[in-house]
Each structure stands twice: as C-alpha cells, then as structure tokens.
mmCIF file of C-alpha atoms in Angstrom:
data_model
loop_
_atom_site.group_PDB
_atom_site.id
_atom_site.type_symbol
_atom_site.label_atom_id
_atom_site.label_comp_id
_atom_site.label_asym_id
_atom_site.label_seq_id
_atom_site.Cartn_x
_atom_site.Cartn_y
_atom_site.Cartn_z
ATOM 1 C CA MET J 126 -3.310 12.205 18.257
ATOM 2 C CA ASN J 127 -4.546 13.519 14.862
ATOM 3 C CA PRO J 128 -8.311 14.327 15.305
ATOM 4 C CA ASP J 129 -8.897 13.604 11.632
ATOM 5 C CA VAL J 130 -7.863 10.162 12.043
ATOM 6 C CA PRO J 131 -9.499 7.766 14.772
ATOM 7 C CA THR J 132 -6.956 5.489 16.613
ATOM 8 C CA PRO J 133 -7.102 1.728 14.982
ATOM 9 C CA SER J 134 -8.856 -0.469 17.185
ATOM 10 C CA ALA J 135 -7.706 -4.003 18.496
ATOM 11 C CA PRO J 136 -10.249 -6.703 18.313
ATOM 12 C CA SER J 137 -12.365 -6.530 21.408
ATOM 13 C CA GLY J 138 -11.236 -8.993 24.019
ATOM 14 C CA ARG J 139 -8.001 -9.843 22.751
ATOM 15 C CA SER J 140 -4.618 -9.190 24.121
ATOM 16 C CA LEU J 141 -2.189 -8.108 21.470
ATOM 17 C CA PRO J 142 1.727 -8.600 21.406
ATOM 18 C CA ALA J 143 3.260 -5.573 23.332
ATOM 19 C CA PRO J 144 5.084 -4.142 20.010
ATOM 20 C CA ILE J 145 1.660 -4.381 17.912
ATOM 21 C CA ALA J 146 -0.092 -2.454 21.050
ATOM 22 C CA ARG J 147 2.487 0.142 21.073
ATOM 23 C CA LEU J 148 2.086 0.773 17.121
ATOM 24 C CA ARG J 149 -1.764 0.881 17.536
ATOM 25 C CA ASP J 150 -1.487 3.135 20.513
ATOM 26 C CA SER J 151 0.792 5.422 18.466
ATOM 27 C CA GLY J 152 -1.816 5.883 15.785
ATOM 28 C CA VAL J 153 -0.230 3.265 13.105
ATOM 29 C CA ALA J 154 -2.521 0.796 11.493
ATOM 30 C CA VAL J 155 -1.096 -2.611 10.961
ATOM 31 C CA TRP J 156 -1.809 -4.029 7.480
ATOM 32 C CA LEU J 157 -0.749 -7.539 5.930
ATOM 33 C CA ASP J 158 0.756 -7.329 2.656
ATOM 34 C CA ASP J 159 -0.479 -10.999 1.499
ATOM 35 C CA LEU J 160 -3.609 -12.683 0.681
ATOM 36 C CA SER J 161 -4.608 -16.085 -0.788
ATOM 37 C CA ARG J 162 -7.594 -18.377 -1.131
ATOM 38 C CA GLU J 163 -5.975 -20.742 1.532
ATOM 39 C CA LEU J 164 -5.493 -17.720 3.948
ATOM 40 C CA ILE J 165 -9.144 -16.895 3.671
ATOM 41 C CA ASP J 166 -10.484 -20.463 3.759
ATOM 42 C CA ASP J 167 -8.502 -21.907 6.668
ATOM 43 C CA GLY J 168 -9.142 -18.862 8.899
ATOM 44 C CA GLY J 169 -5.534 -17.525 8.794
ATOM 45 C CA LEU J 170 -6.511 -14.051 7.807
ATOM 46 C CA ALA J 171 -9.144 -13.858 10.632
ATOM 47 C CA HIS J 172 -6.549 -15.359 12.929
ATOM 48 C CA VAL J 173 -4.233 -12.528 12.245
ATOM 49 C CA VAL J 174 -6.758 -9.836 12.660
ATOM 50 C CA ALA J 175 -7.717 -11.402 15.988
ATOM 51 C CA THR J 176 -4.238 -11.978 17.459
ATOM 52 C CA LEU J 177 -1.762 -9.700 15.661
ATOM 53 C CA GLY J 178 -4.110 -6.633 15.276
ATOM 54 C CA VAL J 179 -4.165 -6.642 11.373
ATOM 55 C CA VAL J 180 -6.708 -4.028 10.292
ATOM 56 C CA GLY J 181 -6.033 -4.051 6.480
ATOM 57 C CA VAL J 182 -4.746 -6.018 3.707
ATOM 58 C CA THR J 183 -2.909 -5.132 0.481
ATOM 59 C CA THR J 184 -2.370 -7.258 -2.718
ATOM 60 C CA ASN J 185 -0.167 -7.041 -5.773
ATOM 61 C CA PRO J 186 0.293 -9.321 -8.827
ATOM 62 C CA SER J 187 3.163 -10.887 -7.290
ATOM 63 C CA ILE J 188 1.102 -11.953 -4.188
ATOM 64 C CA PHE J 189 -1.637 -13.523 -6.479
ATOM 65 C CA ALA J 190 0.997 -15.349 -8.724
ATOM 66 C CA ALA J 191 2.422 -16.936 -5.661
ATOM 67 C CA ALA J 192 -0.784 -17.858 -4.143
ATOM 68 C CA LEU J 193 -2.000 -19.598 -7.187
ATOM 69 C CA ALA J 194 1.370 -21.458 -7.800
ATOM 70 C CA HIS J 195 0.974 -23.354 -4.764
ATOM 71 C CA GLY J 196 -1.480 -25.796 -3.313
ATOM 72 C CA SER J 197 -4.917 -26.780 -4.531
ATOM 73 C CA ALA J 198 -7.216 -24.113 -3.165
ATOM 74 C CA TYR J 199 -8.090 -22.909 -6.725
ATOM 75 C CA ASP J 200 -8.289 -26.112 -8.485
ATOM 76 C CA ALA J 201 -12.131 -26.346 -8.176
ATOM 77 C CA GLN J 202 -12.440 -22.691 -9.567
ATOM 78 C CA LEU J 203 -10.239 -23.410 -12.318
ATOM 79 C CA ALA J 204 -12.121 -26.288 -13.305
ATOM 80 C CA ARG J 205 -15.213 -24.372 -13.612
ATOM 81 C CA LEU J 206 -13.669 -21.533 -15.578
ATOM 82 C CA ARG J 207 -12.092 -24.219 -17.933
ATOM 83 C CA ALA J 208 -15.666 -25.727 -18.484
ATOM 84 C CA GLU J 209 -17.093 -22.514 -19.050
ATOM 85 C CA GLY J 210 -14.247 -21.726 -21.854
ATOM 86 C CA THR J 211 -13.276 -18.439 -19.985
ATOM 87 C CA ASP J 212 -10.056 -16.917 -21.319
ATOM 88 C CA VAL J 213 -6.931 -16.110 -19.095
ATOM 89 C CA ASP J 214 -7.628 -12.381 -18.495
ATOM 90 C CA GLU J 215 -11.050 -13.149 -17.460
ATOM 91 C CA ALA J 216 -10.205 -15.879 -15.337
ATOM 92 C CA VAL J 217 -7.486 -13.670 -13.617
ATOM 93 C CA PHE J 218 -10.099 -11.067 -13.011
ATOM 94 C CA ARG J 219 -12.719 -13.379 -11.510
ATOM 95 C CA ILE J 220 -10.268 -15.447 -9.363
ATOM 96 C CA THR J 221 -8.556 -12.133 -7.912
ATOM 97 C CA THR J 222 -11.867 -10.258 -7.402
ATOM 98 C CA ASP J 223 -13.285 -13.390 -5.669
ATOM 99 C CA ASP J 224 -10.440 -13.424 -3.363
ATOM 100 C CA VAL J 225 -10.660 -9.715 -2.476
ATOM 101 C CA ARG J 226 -14.329 -9.637 -1.950
ATOM 102 C CA ALA J 227 -13.980 -12.764 0.564
ATOM 103 C CA ALA J 228 -11.305 -10.749 2.259
ATOM 104 C CA CYS J 229 -13.263 -7.668 2.621
ATOM 105 C CA ASP J 230 -16.100 -9.834 4.164
ATOM 106 C CA VAL J 231 -13.623 -10.957 6.533
ATOM 107 C CA LEU J 232 -12.286 -7.505 7.393
ATOM 108 C CA ALA J 233 -15.973 -6.061 7.482
ATOM 109 C CA PRO J 234 -16.122 -6.092 11.309
ATOM 110 C CA VAL J 235 -13.165 -3.840 11.559
ATOM 111 C CA HIS J 236 -14.357 -1.533 8.887
ATOM 112 C CA GLU J 237 -17.547 -1.136 10.924
ATOM 113 C CA ALA J 238 -15.579 -0.743 14.374
ATOM 114 C CA THR J 239 -13.169 1.853 12.897
ATOM 115 C CA SER J 240 -15.953 3.850 11.225
ATOM 116 C CA GLY J 241 -14.824 2.977 7.895
ATOM 117 C CA LEU J 242 -11.097 4.141 8.455
ATOM 118 C CA ASP J 243 -9.772 0.525 8.279
ATOM 119 C CA GLY J 244 -10.810 -2.968 7.534
ATOM 120 C CA ARG J 245 -9.583 -2.304 3.919
ATOM 121 C CA VAL J 246 -8.526 -4.504 1.276
ATOM 122 C CA SER J 247 -6.646 -3.481 -1.863
ATOM 123 C CA ILE J 248 -6.713 -4.782 -5.540
ATOM 124 C CA GLU J 249 -4.726 -3.594 -8.267
ATOM 125 C CA VAL J 250 -5.673 -2.308 -11.673
ATOM 126 C CA ASP J 251 -3.905 -4.421 -14.527
ATOM 127 C CA PRO J 252 -0.361 -2.830 -14.513
ATOM 128 C CA ARG J 253 -0.156 -2.978 -18.320
ATOM 129 C CA LEU J 254 -2.433 0.127 -18.101
ATOM 130 C CA ALA J 255 0.059 1.995 -15.790
ATOM 131 C CA ARG J 256 0.685 4.428 -18.703
ATOM 132 C CA ASP J 257 -3.131 4.399 -19.877
ATOM 133 C CA THR J 258 -5.248 7.001 -17.935
ATOM 134 C CA ALA J 259 -8.358 5.935 -19.767
ATOM 135 C CA GLY J 260 -7.766 2.403 -19.380
ATOM 136 C CA THR J 261 -6.816 2.667 -15.805
ATOM 137 C CA LEU J 262 -10.088 4.510 -15.003
ATOM 138 C CA ALA J 263 -12.286 1.999 -16.659
ATOM 139 C CA ALA J 264 -10.362 -0.888 -14.963
ATOM 140 C CA ALA J 265 -10.947 0.828 -11.622
ATOM 141 C CA ARG J 266 -14.678 1.165 -12.181
ATOM 142 C CA ARG J 267 -14.956 -2.538 -13.189
ATOM 143 C CA LEU J 268 -12.964 -3.652 -10.013
ATOM 144 C CA TRP J 269 -15.112 -1.317 -7.912
ATOM 145 C CA ALA J 270 -18.451 -2.522 -9.328
ATOM 146 C CA THR J 271 -17.370 -6.273 -9.383
ATOM 147 C CA VAL J 272 -15.973 -6.521 -5.881
ATOM 148 C CA ASP J 273 -18.926 -4.234 -4.575
ATOM 149 C CA ARG J 274 -17.699 -3.862 -1.142
ATOM 150 C CA PRO J 275 -17.330 -0.490 0.843
ATOM 151 C CA ASN J 276 -14.103 -1.413 2.517
ATOM 152 C CA LEU J 277 -12.321 -1.947 -0.834
ATOM 153 C CA PHE J 278 -9.522 -0.093 -2.182
ATOM 154 C CA ILE J 279 -8.598 0.299 -5.953
ATOM 155 C CA LYS J 280 -4.865 0.412 -6.272
ATOM 156 C CA ILE J 281 -3.689 2.842 -8.949
ATOM 157 C CA PRO J 282 -0.092 3.589 -9.626
ATOM 158 C CA ALA J 283 1.079 7.127 -9.246
ATOM 159 C CA THR J 284 2.459 7.462 -12.756
ATOM 160 C CA VAL J 285 2.121 10.633 -14.605
ATOM 161 C CA GLU J 286 -0.713 9.087 -16.444
ATOM 162 C CA GLY J 287 -2.238 7.639 -13.221
ATOM 163 C CA LEU J 288 -2.752 10.886 -11.695
ATOM 164 C CA PRO J 289 -5.851 12.068 -13.703
ATOM 165 C CA ALA J 290 -7.281 8.679 -13.140
ATOM 166 C CA ILE J 291 -6.666 8.823 -9.379
ATOM 167 C CA THR J 292 -8.714 12.276 -9.471
ATOM 168 C CA ALA J 293 -11.628 10.845 -11.824
ATOM 169 C CA ALA J 294 -12.016 7.902 -9.711
ATOM 170 C CA VAL J 295 -12.188 9.562 -6.428
ATOM 171 C CA ALA J 296 -14.581 11.969 -7.978
ATOM 172 C CA GLU J 297 -16.865 9.124 -8.634
ATOM 173 C CA GLY J 298 -16.874 7.937 -5.156
ATOM 174 C CA ILE J 299 -14.093 5.193 -5.649
ATOM 175 C CA SER J 300 -11.835 4.767 -2.759
ATOM 176 C CA VAL J 301 -8.099 4.490 -4.015
ATOM 177 C CA ASN J 302 -4.754 3.152 -2.883
ATOM 178 C CA VAL J 303 -2.305 5.134 -4.739
ATOM 179 C CA THR J 304 0.795 2.856 -5.237
ATOM 180 C CA LEU J 305 4.528 3.032 -6.333
ATOM 181 C CA ILE J 306 5.204 6.412 -4.794
ATOM 182 C CA PHE J 307 8.906 6.822 -4.387
ATOM 183 C CA SER J 308 9.745 10.688 -4.586
ATOM 184 C CA LEU J 309 8.390 13.638 -2.540
ATOM 185 C CA ASP J 310 7.510 15.299 -5.664
ATOM 186 C CA ARG J 311 5.288 12.593 -6.954
ATOM 187 C CA TYR J 312 3.826 12.408 -3.447
ATOM 188 C CA ALA J 313 2.819 15.954 -3.462
ATOM 189 C CA ALA J 314 1.145 15.492 -6.845
ATOM 190 C CA VAL J 315 -0.647 12.339 -5.452
ATOM 191 C CA VAL J 316 -1.968 14.579 -2.567
ATOM 192 C CA ASP J 317 -3.144 17.194 -5.002
ATOM 193 C CA ALA J 318 -4.896 14.597 -7.321
ATOM 194 C CA TYR J 319 -6.854 13.085 -4.169
ATOM 195 C CA ARG J 320 -7.787 16.744 -3.193
ATOM 196 C CA ALA J 321 -9.059 17.585 -6.730
ATOM 197 C CA GLY J 322 -11.118 14.388 -6.783
ATOM 198 C CA LEU J 323 -12.733 15.033 -3.304
ATOM 199 C CA GLU J 324 -13.438 18.661 -4.626
ATOM 200 C CA GLN J 325 -15.323 17.308 -7.687
ATOM 201 C CA ALA J 326 -17.013 14.783 -5.650
ATOM 202 C CA ALA J 327 -18.334 17.506 -3.249
ATOM 203 C CA SER J 328 -19.529 19.448 -6.144
ATOM 204 C CA ALA J 329 -21.399 16.392 -7.531
ATOM 205 C CA GLY J 330 -22.984 16.006 -4.234
ATOM 206 C CA LEU J 331 -21.403 12.897 -3.145
ATOM 207 C CA ASP J 332 -21.135 11.809 0.548
ATOM 208 C CA LEU J 333 -17.133 12.449 1.184
ATOM 209 C CA ARG J 334 -17.336 10.379 4.413
ATOM 210 C CA SER J 335 -17.654 7.329 1.984
ATOM 211 C CA ILE J 336 -14.548 8.038 0.202
ATOM 212 C CA ALA J 337 -11.043 7.080 1.492
ATOM 213 C CA SER J 338 -7.405 6.659 0.267
ATOM 214 C CA VAL J 339 -3.912 5.949 1.240
ATOM 215 C CA ALA J 340 -0.824 6.851 -0.527
ATOM 216 C CA SER J 341 1.626 3.874 -0.736
ATOM 217 C CA PHE J 342 5.202 5.407 -0.248
ATOM 218 C CA PHE J 343 7.749 2.693 -0.905
ATOM 219 C CA VAL J 344 10.615 2.316 1.396
ATOM 220 C CA SER J 345 13.268 -0.548 1.502
ATOM 221 C CA ARG J 346 13.625 -0.229 -2.466
ATOM 222 C CA VAL J 347 14.897 3.202 -1.989
ATOM 223 C CA ASP J 348 17.594 1.917 0.343
ATOM 224 C CA THR J 349 18.660 -0.894 -2.161
ATOM 225 C CA ALA J 350 19.274 1.445 -4.971
ATOM 226 C CA VAL J 351 20.725 4.222 -3.025
ATOM 227 C CA ASP J 352 23.158 1.927 -0.976
ATOM 228 C CA ALA J 353 24.561 0.606 -4.167
ATOM 229 C CA LEU J 354 25.489 4.064 -5.323
ATOM 230 C CA LEU J 355 26.894 4.982 -1.850
ATOM 231 C CA ASP J 356 28.943 1.743 -1.877
ATOM 232 C CA ALA J 357 30.270 2.610 -5.355
ATOM 233 C CA HIS J 358 31.114 6.128 -4.106
ATOM 234 C CA GLY J 359 32.920 5.105 -1.227
ATOM 235 C CA GLY J 360 34.353 7.156 1.666
ATOM 236 C CA PRO J 361 33.280 7.988 5.228
ATOM 237 C CA GLU J 362 30.436 10.175 4.273
ATOM 238 C CA ALA J 363 28.748 7.859 2.151
ATOM 239 C CA ALA J 364 29.248 4.980 4.676
ATOM 240 C CA GLU J 365 27.537 7.142 7.315
ATOM 241 C CA LEU J 366 24.495 7.889 4.916
ATOM 242 C CA ARG J 367 24.132 4.154 4.095
ATOM 243 C CA GLY J 368 20.845 2.638 4.840
ATOM 244 C CA SER J 369 19.309 6.073 6.210
ATOM 245 C CA ILE J 370 17.995 7.712 2.980
ATOM 246 C CA ALA J 371 14.741 5.550 2.486
ATOM 247 C CA ILE J 372 13.687 6.347 5.982
ATOM 248 C CA ALA J 373 14.704 10.144 5.695
ATOM 249 C CA ASN J 374 12.645 10.294 2.477
ATOM 250 C CA ALA J 375 9.718 8.587 4.004
ATOM 251 C CA ARG J 376 9.788 10.928 6.965
ATOM 252 C CA LEU J 377 9.941 13.842 4.776
ATOM 253 C CA ALA J 378 6.683 12.497 2.988
ATOM 254 C CA TYR J 379 4.984 12.459 6.496
ATOM 255 C CA ARG J 380 6.128 16.128 7.000
ATOM 256 C CA ALA J 381 4.416 16.952 3.752
ATOM 257 C CA HIS J 382 1.343 15.119 4.781
ATOM 258 C CA ILE J 383 1.054 17.275 7.821
ATOM 259 C CA ALA J 384 1.632 20.365 5.907
ATOM 260 C CA ALA J 385 -1.011 19.537 3.460
ATOM 261 C CA ARG J 386 -3.466 18.678 6.195
ATOM 262 C CA ALA J 387 -3.133 22.059 7.601
ATOM 263 C CA THR J 388 -3.907 23.966 4.417
ATOM 264 C CA GLN J 389 -7.101 25.915 3.954
ATOM 265 C CA GLU J 390 -8.233 23.680 1.236
ATOM 266 C CA TRP J 391 -8.138 20.651 3.421
ATOM 267 C CA THR J 392 -9.771 22.631 6.155
ATOM 268 C CA GLY J 393 -12.748 23.280 3.822
ATOM 269 C CA LEU J 394 -13.078 19.669 2.751
ATOM 270 C CA ARG J 395 -12.669 18.442 6.224
ATOM 271 C CA ALA J 396 -15.589 20.530 7.188
ATOM 272 C CA VAL J 397 -17.780 18.733 4.605
ATOM 273 C CA GLY J 398 -16.754 15.245 5.929
ATOM 274 C CA ALA J 399 -13.650 14.434 3.958
ATOM 275 C CA ARG J 400 -11.252 11.743 5.188
ATOM 276 C CA PRO J 401 -7.551 12.569 5.115
ATOM 277 C CA GLN J 402 -5.398 10.455 2.595
ATOM 278 C CA ARG J 403 -3.100 8.664 4.952
ATOM 279 C CA PRO J 404 0.473 7.808 4.070
ATOM 280 C CA LEU J 405 1.027 3.950 3.768
ATOM 281 C CA TRP J 406 4.627 2.556 4.103
ATOM 282 C CA ALA J 407 5.025 -0.208 1.578
ATOM 283 C CA SER J 408 7.969 -2.164 0.750
ATOM 284 C CA THR J 409 8.692 -2.616 4.489
ATOM 285 C CA GLY J 410 10.333 -6.049 4.313
ATOM 286 C CA VAL J 411 14.112 -5.584 4.884
ATOM 287 C CA LYS J 412 16.149 -6.541 1.668
ATOM 288 C CA ASP J 413 19.644 -6.119 3.393
ATOM 289 C CA PRO J 414 20.228 -8.768 6.086
ATOM 290 C CA ALA J 415 22.692 -6.523 7.566
ATOM 291 C CA TYR J 416 19.696 -4.312 8.836
ATOM 292 C CA PRO J 417 17.274 -4.923 11.705
ATOM 293 C CA ASP J 418 14.281 -6.912 10.336
ATOM 294 C CA THR J 419 11.869 -4.609 11.972
ATOM 295 C CA ARG J 420 13.757 -1.452 10.556
ATOM 296 C CA TYR J 421 11.147 -0.034 8.364
ATOM 297 C CA VAL J 422 8.524 -0.369 10.975
ATOM 298 C CA ASP J 423 10.350 0.841 14.147
ATOM 299 C CA GLU J 424 11.554 3.998 12.462
ATOM 300 C CA LEU J 425 8.595 4.976 10.846
ATOM 301 C CA VAL J 426 6.032 5.297 13.645
ATOM 302 C CA ALA J 427 3.713 8.305 13.229
ATOM 303 C CA ASP J 428 0.050 9.084 14.229
ATOM 304 C CA GLY J 429 -2.256 8.526 11.223
ATOM 305 C CA VAL J 430 0.005 6.205 9.008
ATOM 306 C CA VAL J 431 -0.459 2.630 7.709
ATOM 307 C CA ASN J 432 2.330 0.075 7.758
ATOM 308 C CA THR J 433 1.714 -2.712 5.367
ATOM 309 C CA MET J 434 3.905 -5.834 6.193
ATOM 310 C CA PRO J 435 4.776 -9.133 4.426
ATOM 311 C CA ARG J 436 4.117 -11.839 7.103
ATOM 312 C CA ALA J 437 7.461 -12.283 7.940
ATOM 313 C CA THR J 438 8.109 -8.698 8.796
ATOM 314 C CA LEU J 439 4.807 -8.896 10.930
ATOM 315 C CA ASP J 440 5.896 -11.893 12.824
ATOM 316 C CA ALA J 441 9.169 -10.187 13.567
ATOM 317 C CA VAL J 442 7.576 -7.021 14.700
ATOM 318 C CA ALA J 443 5.170 -8.799 16.992
ATOM 319 C CA ASP J 444 8.053 -10.752 18.345
ATOM 320 C CA HIS J 445 10.592 -7.960 19.061
ATOM 321 C CA GLY J 446 9.574 -4.695 17.103
ATOM 322 C CA ARG J 447 10.326 -1.499 19.236
ATOM 323 C CA THR J 448 8.835 2.031 18.731
ATOM 324 C CA ALA J 449 11.519 4.560 18.017
ATOM 325 C CA ILE J 450 11.249 8.219 18.476
ATOM 326 C CA ALA J 451 8.390 10.019 16.936
ATOM 327 C CA ILE J 452 8.819 11.042 13.159
ATOM 328 C CA ALA J 453 8.073 14.638 13.993
ATOM 329 C CA ASP J 454 11.454 14.770 15.985
ATOM 330 C CA THR J 455 13.456 13.711 13.065
ATOM 331 C CA PHE J 456 12.496 16.074 10.347
ATOM 332 C CA ASP J 457 15.618 18.072 10.579
ATOM 333 C CA ASP J 458 17.947 15.334 10.466
ATOM 334 C CA ALA J 459 15.902 13.658 7.463
ATOM 335 C CA GLN J 460 16.469 17.018 5.578
ATOM 336 C CA ASP J 461 20.105 17.036 6.396
ATOM 337 C CA ARG J 462 20.547 13.451 5.126
ATOM 338 C CA ILE J 463 18.751 14.363 1.978
ATOM 339 C CA GLU J 464 21.056 17.277 1.388
ATOM 340 C CA ARG J 465 24.276 15.572 2.353
ATOM 341 C CA LEU J 466 23.291 12.759 -0.336
ATOM 342 C CA ALA J 467 23.086 15.392 -2.978
ATOM 343 C CA ALA J 468 26.260 17.001 -1.907
ATOM 344 C CA ILE J 469 28.389 13.984 -2.640
ATOM 345 C CA GLY J 470 26.622 13.470 -6.147
ATOM 346 C CA VAL J 471 24.017 11.046 -5.693
ATOM 347 C CA ASP J 472 20.825 12.035 -7.649
ATOM 348 C CA LEU J 473 17.937 10.801 -5.630
ATOM 349 C CA ALA J 474 15.396 12.176 -8.024
ATOM 350 C CA GLY J 475 16.992 10.080 -10.653
ATOM 351 C CA VAL J 476 16.937 7.052 -8.387
ATOM 352 C CA THR J 477 13.124 7.489 -7.681
ATOM 353 C CA GLU J 478 12.560 7.950 -11.331
ATOM 354 C CA THR J 479 14.096 4.641 -12.121
ATOM 355 C CA LEU J 480 12.405 2.676 -9.156
ATOM 356 C CA GLU J 481 9.184 3.898 -10.721
ATOM 357 C CA ALA J 482 9.926 2.525 -14.123
ATOM 358 C CA GLU J 483 11.105 -0.520 -12.682
ATOM 359 C CA GLY J 484 8.339 -1.094 -10.224
ATOM 360 C CA VAL J 485 5.783 -0.873 -13.244
ATOM 361 C CA GLU J 486 7.911 -3.373 -15.263
ATOM 362 C CA LYS J 487 8.181 -5.697 -12.169
ATOM 363 C CA PHE J 488 4.311 -5.710 -11.790
ATOM 364 C CA GLU J 489 3.718 -6.194 -15.525
ATOM 365 C CA LYS J 490 6.035 -9.352 -15.250
ATOM 366 C CA SER J 491 4.321 -10.410 -12.376
ATOM 367 C CA TRP J 492 1.139 -10.081 -14.108
ATOM 368 C CA ALA J 493 2.261 -12.038 -16.965
ATOM 369 C CA HIS J 494 3.509 -14.855 -14.492
ATOM 370 C CA LEU J 495 0.062 -14.668 -12.911
ATOM 371 C CA GLY J 496 -1.429 -15.150 -16.322
ATOM 372 C CA ASP J 497 0.795 -18.010 -17.181
ATOM 373 C CA THR J 498 -0.152 -19.659 -13.824
ATOM 374 C CA VAL J 499 -3.851 -19.397 -14.443
ATOM 375 C CA ALA J 500 -3.363 -20.643 -18.196
ATOM 376 C CA ARG J 501 -1.640 -23.874 -16.923
ATOM 377 C CA GLY J 502 -4.499 -24.163 -14.451
ATOM 378 C CA LEU J 503 -7.068 -23.806 -17.016
ATOM 379 C CA ASP J 504 -5.259 -26.451 -19.189
ATOM 380 C CA THR J 505 -4.792 -29.168 -16.345
ATOM 381 C CA SER J 506 -7.580 -28.592 -13.990
ATOM 382 C CA ARG J 507 -10.158 -31.426 -14.195
#
C-alpha cells in the first residue's frame, strides 16, 4: 500500500458488500457523485456512508439543477429567499453552499476517522468563470469562507486559466478538487500547479497537513468521443481498440502520478507534511450499453485513488463489481493502445481538447438551467 495515503476505512461495525470491501482493501476511496437536500434530510447520504462504504461526495451544476427540479425539499428556503428579495445568483449560491455544508457535517466523522483523507465534499466554482483566473480565485475564496468546513473541496476546472488559480488557492490553504481533466499533458500541468501551491504555502508557514487535493480525470466521455472516430475509421484494428482508450488514458495518468510522487520535489514536501494529490476517476457511469456497467470502476483499481460514481454505478458495483488486475500491471498495454490509436490517425490530443471545451460549455448550460430553476422557484414559492 502507498505509505503516503492511508487506506480508506469502512464505518465501524458495518459489513460492506464484498465488491465495495475489495475496492477499499485495494486502496480505492468510493465517493458518490450526487447530492440533494432530500438525500441529506431523509438520511440517504448517511445510509450510503454506513452501508455502501461511501467516503466522499462530488457535486456539479447538473446535479444541483436536477435536485432543485424535483420534489419540495427547497420550497421553504426559496420562500424565504423570495421574501428577502434575493436575486437568482445569490439564491443559487446560498442554496448550494447550504447543501454542501450540511453534507460536510454528515461526512465529518469519516473525515476524522481517516485523518482528513476522506469525508470530503466538493462544490464547484461558477463555471462561467472557467476562463477567468482572478474570478475563479475570488469565487473559490468565497465558497471556502462561506461553507467553512475543513472537509470541503473547491472544484476548479483544469483550463489553462484555471491552473494559476489552483496554485493560488492551494497557496492560501484552500483544498482543491481539480476537475475536467482529459489529457495526460493537462494532468501533468495540474500536478505541477498543486506542487507549486504547496511550495508557496510552506514558504508562508501554513500547515501543509490541512491542505488536500484530488485531480479529477474524466473517463467515459473519452470512450464516447474516440469510439465514434474508430467506428467511422472502420477495420479490425479500430474495432479492437474500441472501448479501451479511456481506460488506457487513465492508467497512464496513474503512471504519471506514481512518477510525480517519486520526485525529489515531492520527497521534500512530504517531509514537511504535504498530502499527495490523489487521482480521482470521474465520469465513471457507462454511456455505451454494450459495455459492462461497472467497467470504469473494475478496470481502474489502484492504491491511493478515488472513484466517484453516480448512484446507479455505485449500486451496480455493490451488486456485481469485480476487481480486475492491478493498474501497475497494465502500463505497457495502455501505452501500446495509445500508440496504435495514433498510428491509425486518431488524434487523441484533439479529442481531449474538444472534450474540455465541451465540458466547460455543458457546465455553463447546466448552471444556466440551475439558475432558471431557482428563478422559477423564487417566482412561485409562497
């Protein structure tokens, strides 16, 4: 096991489903990619922590928009906000930070039991700021101060403009979930941004043990995009590569993570209490029904990683997930597949660049949908 990263712990006195227990014992932290007021208030979040080994939560604008669009859990708060004359942007901010703060409190015992490793809840900066370094940093500061919980992660996109904001936030002691990573080159830049932030924090005399980060490397979206190109190319080589590139890409990111952890720079930071930035596998719900529904969990088992899953994926893993061979035994095959992809003319760098742009655009649209949903609630709540 990685000595830098404690093994995620199951809640005491509970027996986890065997596939979840195997993930935990392999060093994989199971997080839930979902959150709602109802999930918090009815005990559903506490239940999945206790029974399915969930040790963290991620959110995004789409998740909040879906939560607000269904049920009546937000009606009372919307009525108060309407009576106060609150505008839409401020209402969105208050609703989402309230949910995340409450989720942080639910996960606080996990945070304490894992010495600050897990029990984390992520909230994203306004995605409209994805190309605005100063705006992203200001939003991160405000979210961090408003939620005011040590087990919070601020999600900052890994755009070119987001990288210096990541460094600056970490330098101020803000724990960061870097999101929307698709390429190995951008992942390397994210690793550098986190390290630079830690170095600045150390120089400023901050306690590095209080700072944490994950790097969210997106998976299934890569296969969706690459598979379409492979199908258009045709031929046996393309058919053989279909459905394998996202996993190969992620496995090589884990190889880069291992290499970065072995550098002299990291050795020095570790000596003064720094925590490694764990890879987090995101977009792990299977989009092609031809693939096993646990594919992006089973094939990405490695010590010291996080896998954040939509509820349907989490339930599928708990029911019939299997632990495949260790990632470390697959690096040569992963590299070979990436090289073969290039040899038949598929530009993976171009694909990942497009996916980043589309990811920002999708989050902006989800944010707009969230705002529209809140606006309707402000107009109709009583």
